[in-house]
Amino acid sequence: MKIALIGYGKMGKAIEEIALSKGHEIVLKIHIDNTEAFTTEAIKNADVAIEFTSPETAAENIVKCIDAGVPVVSGSTGWLGQWNKVADFIQEKNGAFLYSSNYSVGVNLFFELNKYLAALMEPYNEYNVSLEEIHHTQKKDAPSGTAITLAEQVSQSIQSKKHWVNQPSENKEDLVILSERIDPAPGTHKIKYQSEIDDIEIIHTAHNRKGFAGGAVLAAEFLLGKTGIFTMKDVLFGEK
């Protein structure tokens, strides 16, 4: 498989290492210092693009790849305010796109655990639920996309939590997400249910970027030859 890496920072380099170890070829590497190389002709040399950039550029990058007829796996967060516009374009072009806020297989299993636990806890109003997340200081968005996904999953089951906030709050309807940025920290996410009697917690802690990078390559392998919009749930559990 020929892969274009749109974004060649720490994550892009980790993806490259795993892709090469699996016999794939990197045909394009786009980073902040060579954006002029990000041309339609160059993209078309790839079978699939893996896009890990910034909230400011992600949507434009995805559209550019789809317009060139190349499937896209994206792990950029903070751009989902443009989701509908991008999704409409993908469908119009009959393209292939896979998005996840986190490509780690462990995190995606954690997502399923989070949904199950929230459904179990919903009848027990004596427990207040909150989230914590820790990432490295170079992470540009807060809360993380993974934390937002976890919070939205909780809110779907815990009806008393109307919305999430990224600060301490005494409002019972607020689902609090507390964010920390410290080095080194590939990523930790904790969901805590707290009562006067006891606490129940589930925690996922990443030890390095290999889990995220490996999942992104797995997603690219899955996406090849498909059309439509997918998630890591499709990759891991065969939903489509």
C-alpha positions as a printed NumPy array, in Angstrom:
array([[  0.   ,   0.   ,   0.   ],
       [  1.292,   3.456,  -0.931],
       [  0.68 ,   5.971,   1.858],
       [  0.744,   9.773,   1.897],
       [  1.465,  11.223,   5.329],
       [ -0.252,  14.581,   5.65 ],
       [  1.426,  15.798,   8.818],
       [  4.899,  14.539,   9.654],
       [  5.382,  15.394,  13.298],
       [  5.869,  12.887,  16.105],
       [  2.711,  11.001,  15.173],
       [  3.512,  10.977,  11.463],
       [  6.957,   9.554,  12.165],
       [  5.507,   6.873,  14.439],
       [  3.009,   5.946,  11.704],
       [  5.829,   5.792,   9.159],
       [  7.829,   3.378,  11.322],
       [  4.914,   0.98 ,  11.731],
       [  3.792,   1.258,   8.092],
       [  7.273,   0.433,   6.821],
       [  7.554,  -2.502,   9.231],
       [  4.355,  -3.911,   7.691],
       [  5.703,  -3.614,   4.143],
       [  3.897,  -0.437,   3.099],
       [  5.524,   2.43 ,   1.187],
       [  5.497,   6.123,   2.117],
       [  5.217,   8.093,  -1.128],
       [  4.574,  11.58 ,   0.289],
       [  5.431,  13.349,   3.544],
       [  3.89 ,  16.763,   4.107],
       [  5.011,  18.921,   7.018],
       [  5.056,  22.59 ,   7.922],
       [  8.203,  23.287,   5.888],
       [  7.162,  21.72 ,   2.564],
       [  3.467,  22.563,   2.134],
       [  4.175,  23.493,  -1.497],
       [  4.682,  19.77 ,  -2.16 ],
       [  1.06 ,  19.09 ,  -1.166],
       [ -0.26 ,  19.03 ,  -4.741],
       [ -3.046,  17.052,  -6.376],
       [ -0.51 ,  15.305,  -8.605],
       [  1.563,  14.232,  -5.593],
       [ -1.457,  12.983,  -3.642],
       [ -2.601,  10.846,  -6.566],
       [  0.541,   8.728,  -6.206],
       [ -0.891,   7.361,  -2.94 ],
       [ -3.444,   4.621,  -2.341],
       [ -4.49 ,   6.263,   0.936],
       [ -3.649,   9.397,   2.929],
       [ -3.186,   9.487,   6.69 ],
       [ -3.837,  12.996,   7.984],
       [ -2.639,  14.191,  11.403],
       [ -2.316,  17.977,  11.319],
       [ -3.989,  20.867,  13.135],
       [ -7.55 ,  22.077,  13.815],
       [ -6.933,  24.975,  11.427],
       [ -5.885,  22.891,   8.405],
       [ -7.488,  19.446,   8.825],
       [-10.765,  20.044,   6.97 ],
       [ -9.004,  21.631,   3.99 ],
       [ -6.472,  18.787,   3.874],
       [ -9.191,  16.129,   3.928],
       [-11.16 ,  17.825,   1.15 ],
       [ -8.026,  18.172,  -0.995],
       [ -7.26 ,  14.447,  -0.741],
       [-10.849,  13.388,  -1.39 ],
       [-11.01 ,  15.726,  -4.387],
       [ -7.95 ,  13.926,  -5.773],
       [ -9.744,  10.581,  -5.375],
       [ -7.597,   9.365,  -2.485],
       [ -9.168,   7.812,   0.652],
       [ -8.338,   9.592,   3.91 ],
       [ -7.739,   8.413,   7.463],
       [ -7.8  ,  11.457,   9.761],
       [ -6.842,  11.74 ,  13.406],
       [ -6.823,  15.528,  13.665],
       [ -9.053,  16.937,  16.397],
       [-10.618,  20.322,  17.003],
       [-12.086,  20.721,  13.485],
       [-15.441,  18.975,  13.873],
       [-17.378,  22.245,  13.612],
       [-16.834,  21.727,   9.868],
       [-17.894,  18.072,   9.904],
       [-21.154,  18.463,   7.956],
       [-19.495,  20.424,   5.158],
       [-16.678,  17.891,   4.83 ],
       [-19.018,  14.875,   5.077],
       [-21.268,  16.296,   2.349],
       [-18.247,  16.74 ,   0.078],
       [-17.073,  13.166,   0.709],
       [-20.507,  11.802,  -0.159],
       [-20.755,  14.016,  -3.237],
       [-17.398,  12.681,  -4.479],
       [-18.261,   9.086,  -3.483],
       [-15.072,   9.125,  -1.453],
       [-13.765,   7.058,   1.433],
       [-13.049,   8.579,   4.838],
       [-12.335,   7.202,   8.287],
       [-12.239,   9.435,  11.335],
       [-11.506,   8.731,  14.97 ],
       [-10.557,  11.006,  17.818],
       [ -8.193,   8.215,  18.869],
       [ -6.86 ,   5.282,  16.819],
       [ -5.537,   3.196,  19.702],
       [ -7.188,  -0.217,  19.784],
       [ -7.129,  -0.016,  23.593],
       [ -8.861,   3.364,  23.608],
       [-11.571,   2.131,  21.266],
       [-12.205,  -0.813,  23.576],
       [-12.246,   1.758,  26.397],
       [-14.941,   3.694,  24.501],
       [-17.139,   0.599,  24.535],
       [-16.468,   0.036,  28.245],
       [-17.315,   3.681,  28.95 ],
       [-20.69 ,   3.394,  27.208],
       [-21.519,   0.194,  29.082],
       [-20.562,   1.628,  32.472],
       [-22.542,   4.834,  31.867],
       [-25.64 ,   2.802,  31.047],
       [-25.176,   0.799,  34.282],
       [-24.723,   3.955,  36.374],
       [-27.624,   5.96 ,  34.968],
       [-30.226,   4.907,  37.625],
       [-27.923,   5.779,  40.534],
       [-28.244,   9.525,  41.038],
       [-26.061,   9.506,  44.158],
       [-22.998,   9.206,  41.903],
       [-21.621,  12.286,  40.184],
       [-19.567,  11.629,  37.069],
       [-16.567,  13.663,  35.913],
       [-13.654,  13.24 ,  33.507],
       [ -9.933,  13.984,  33.665],
       [ -7.432,  13.968,  30.812],
       [ -3.668,  14.503,  30.683],
       [ -1.578,  15.136,  27.558],
       [  1.799,  16.546,  26.584],
       [  2.249,  20.319,  26.418],
       [  2.408,  20.359,  22.6  ],
       [ -1.191,  19.216,  22.27 ],
       [ -3.033,  22.216,  20.881],
       [ -6.646,  21.473,  21.813],
       [ -8.224,  21.067,  25.24 ],
       [-10.124,  19.031,  26.113],
       [ -8.774,  16.281,  23.903],
       [-10.924,  14.82 ,  21.163],
       [-10.876,  11.539,  23.059],
       [-12.187,  13.244,  26.207],
       [-14.988,  14.87 ,  24.216],
       [-15.936,  11.501,  22.727],
       [-16.009,   9.965,  26.219],
       [-18.084,  12.869,  27.565],
       [-20.61 ,  12.639,  24.746],
       [-20.954,   8.905,  25.353],
       [-21.605,   9.518,  29.051],
       [-24.187,  12.237,  28.325],
       [-26.112,   9.884,  26.047],
       [-26.789,   7.608,  29.045],
       [-26.616,   9.964,  32.046],
       [-29.552,  12.202,  31.21 ],
       [-28.849,  14.629,  34.067],
       [-25.607,  15.722,  32.365],
       [-26.776,  18.159,  29.718],
       [-23.386,  19.295,  28.4  ],
       [-19.659,  19.164,  29.155],
       [-17.526,  22.041,  30.414],
       [-13.747,  22.294,  30.524],
       [-13.507,  23.798,  34.014],
       [-14.662,  23.064,  37.57 ],
       [-18.393,  23.618,  38.044],
       [-20.961,  23.25 ,  40.817],
       [-23.801,  23.004,  38.296],
       [-25.2  ,  19.457,  38.515],
       [-26.049,  19.54 ,  34.8  ],
       [-22.408,  20.137,  33.812],
       [-20.213,  17.181,  32.958],
       [-16.815,  18.464,  34.062],
       [-13.705,  17.646,  32.02 ],
       [-10.465,  18.659,  33.72 ],
       [ -7.474,  18.99 ,  31.369],
       [ -3.785,  18.93 ,  32.285],
       [ -0.812,  19.489,  29.973],
       [  2.459,  18.072,  31.301],
       [  5.499,  16.373,  29.766],
       [  6.008,  13.607,  28.998],
       [  2.411,  12.365,  28.695],
       [  1.176,  10.488,  25.597],
       [ -2.347,  10.448,  27.067],
       [ -4.378,   9.47 ,  30.122],
       [ -8.186,   9.528,  30.382],
       [-10.15 ,   8.863,  33.555],
       [-13.906,   8.659,  34.136],
       [-14.87 ,   8.835,  37.795],
       [-18.251,   8.172,  39.432],
       [-18.118,   9.608,  42.941],
       [-20.523,   9.302,  45.866],
       [-20.338,   9.861,  49.618],
       [-19.846,   6.117,  50.053],
       [-17.377,   5.164,  47.317],
       [-15.805,   5.928,  43.954],
       [-15.847,   3.936,  40.725],
       [-13.169,   4.757,  38.144],
       [-12.065,   3.51 ,  34.765],
       [ -8.726,   4.711,  33.378],
       [ -6.857,   4.362,  30.121],
       [ -3.167,   5.346,  30.08 ],
       [ -1.072,   5.307,  26.913],
       [  2.599,   4.448,  27.433],
       [  3.728,   5.679,  24.001],
       [  2.437,   6.609,  20.533],
       [  2.708,   3.108,  19.081],
       [ -0.897,   2.251,  19.883],
       [ -2.223,   5.347,  18.118],
       [  0.08 ,   4.91 ,  15.123],
       [ -0.619,   1.196,  14.756],
       [ -4.352,   1.81 ,  14.819],
       [ -4.04 ,   4.478,  12.118],
       [ -2.195,   2.047,   9.824],
       [ -4.808,  -0.626,  10.582],
       [ -7.52 ,   1.895,   9.64 ],
       [ -5.77 ,   2.699,   6.355],
       [ -5.599,  -1.005,   5.493],
       [ -9.316,  -1.308,   6.249],
       [-10.278,   1.736,   4.164],
       [ -8.514,   0.669,   0.982],
       [-11.051,  -0.142,  -1.755],
       [-14.07 ,   1.122,   0.189],
       [-16.406,   4.086,  -0.196],
       [-18.299,   5.835,   2.591],
       [-17.581,   7.302,   6.   ],
       [-16.297,   4.986,   8.731],
       [-14.985,   4.941,  12.301],
       [-12.644,   2.698,  14.267],
       [-15.703,   0.807,  15.466],
       [-16.137,  -0.405,  11.889],
       [-12.499,  -1.518,  11.798],
       [-12.577,  -3.379,  15.114],
       [-16.119,  -4.709,  15.261],
       [-17.176,  -4.955,  11.617],
       [-20.174,  -2.628,  11.918],
       [-20.262,  -2.039,   8.134]])
